[in-house]
Short mmCIF file of C-alpha atoms and ligand atoms in Angstrom, two decimals:
data_model
loop_
_atom_site.label_atom_id
_atom_site.label_comp_id
_atom_site.label_asym_id
_atom_site.label_seq_id
_atom_site.Cartn_x
_atom_site.Cartn_y
_atom_site.Cartn_z
CA MET A 1 0.00 0.00 0.00
CA ILE A 2 1.36 3.42 -0.96
CA GLY A 3 1.19 6.07 1.77
CA ILE A 4 0.37 9.70 1.04
CA ALA A 5 3.94 10.78 1.85
CA GLU A 6 5.19 8.53 -0.96
CA LEU A 7 2.99 10.36 -3.48
CA ARG A 8 4.18 13.81 -2.40
CA LEU A 9 6.67 15.66 -4.61
CA ASP A 10 8.15 19.11 -4.18
CA GLY A 11 7.31 22.25 -6.16
CA ASN A 12 9.95 21.52 -8.77
CA ALA A 13 7.50 18.91 -10.09
CA VAL A 14 5.15 21.64 -11.38
CA GLY A 15 7.90 24.09 -12.34
CA GLY A 16 8.06 22.82 -15.93
CA LEU A 17 4.30 22.87 -16.49
CA LEU A 18 3.77 26.33 -14.96
CA GLY A 19 6.90 27.54 -16.77
CA GLU A 20 5.18 26.65 -20.06
CA LEU A 21 1.99 28.49 -19.04
CA PHE A 22 3.72 31.63 -17.75
CA ALA A 23 6.81 31.48 -20.02
CA LEU A 24 8.90 31.90 -16.83
CA ASP A 25 10.78 29.58 -14.51
CA LEU A 26 8.56 29.71 -11.43
CA THR A 27 10.45 27.32 -9.16
CA ALA A 28 12.03 30.23 -7.21
CA THR A 29 8.84 32.34 -7.29
CA PRO A 30 7.68 33.28 -3.77
CA CYS A 31 4.11 32.02 -3.19
CA THR A 32 2.01 33.25 -0.28
CA CYS A 33 -0.45 30.79 1.26
CA GLY A 34 -4.03 32.02 1.55
CA GLY A 35 -4.54 29.80 4.60
CA CYS A 36 -1.67 30.72 6.93
CA GLY A 37 0.23 33.49 5.14
CA ALA A 38 3.47 31.49 4.87
CA ARG A 39 5.67 32.64 1.99
CA GLU A 40 7.85 30.02 0.30
CA PRO A 41 9.47 29.51 -3.08
CA MET A 42 7.30 27.28 -5.28
CA ALA A 43 10.00 24.60 -5.19
CA CYS A 44 9.38 24.23 -1.43
CA LEU A 45 5.63 23.50 -1.73
CA ASP A 46 4.20 19.97 -1.61
CA VAL A 47 2.85 18.61 -4.90
CA TYR A 48 0.42 15.72 -5.29
CA VAL A 49 -0.15 14.26 -8.75
CA GLY A 50 -3.28 12.28 -9.58
CA ALA A 51 -6.07 13.01 -12.07
CA GLY A 52 -4.88 16.60 -11.68
CA ILE A 53 -2.12 18.33 -9.77
CA VAL A 54 -2.66 19.74 -6.27
CA VAL A 55 -0.06 22.01 -4.66
CA ARG A 56 -0.30 22.31 -0.87
CA CYS A 57 1.27 24.58 1.72
CA ARG A 58 4.00 22.77 3.63
CA HIS A 59 3.07 24.65 6.81
CA CYS A 60 -0.74 24.29 7.08
CA ASP A 61 -1.52 21.76 4.30
CA ALA A 62 -4.00 24.16 2.63
CA VAL A 63 -4.54 23.71 -1.12
CA MET A 64 -2.77 26.62 -2.83
CA ILE A 65 -2.88 25.66 -6.52
CA ARG A 66 -4.92 23.17 -8.57
CA ILE A 67 -4.06 22.32 -12.17
CA VAL A 68 -6.18 20.14 -14.47
CA GLN A 69 -5.39 19.50 -18.12
CA GLY A 70 -7.49 17.86 -20.79
CA HIS A 71 -8.64 18.24 -24.37
CA GLY A 72 -5.81 20.71 -25.08
CA ARG A 73 -6.93 23.01 -22.24
CA THR A 74 -5.51 23.86 -18.85
CA TRP A 75 -7.53 24.93 -15.80
CA LEU A 76 -5.47 26.75 -13.19
CA ASP A 77 -7.02 27.51 -9.77
CA LEU A 78 -4.91 29.90 -7.68
CA SER A 79 -7.68 30.72 -5.18
CA GLY A 80 -5.64 29.31 -2.27
CA THR A 81 -2.66 31.51 -3.08
CA THR A 82 -2.67 35.11 -1.89
CA SER A 83 0.14 36.11 -4.27
CA LEU A 84 2.83 34.94 -6.65
CA GLN A 85 5.76 37.31 -6.95
CA LEU A 86 6.87 37.29 -10.60
CA GLY A 87 10.07 38.88 -11.85
CA PRO A 88 13.48 39.32 -10.19
CA GLN A 89 13.58 37.99 -6.63
ZN1 ZN B 101 -0.34 27.67 4.72
#
């Protein structure tokens, strides 16, 4: 039986996909959690891959980003993220 910790990846796992969508490398992008206010680089977030991709805060486990792809489309839900800081860090 596979435990949930074995399915967890870090934020680098979604860096390539989001990099394609934003035409930027987002792995170092500071992301602010809408649940607890923690601010971490995307590479430090927890990523779960299943039918879609769920990115969770490492501090409070809140869902920060959801990504679903199908039929040539991508749905990106950032409602759990207060901000993404794009540009020079
Ligand atoms: Zn949080």
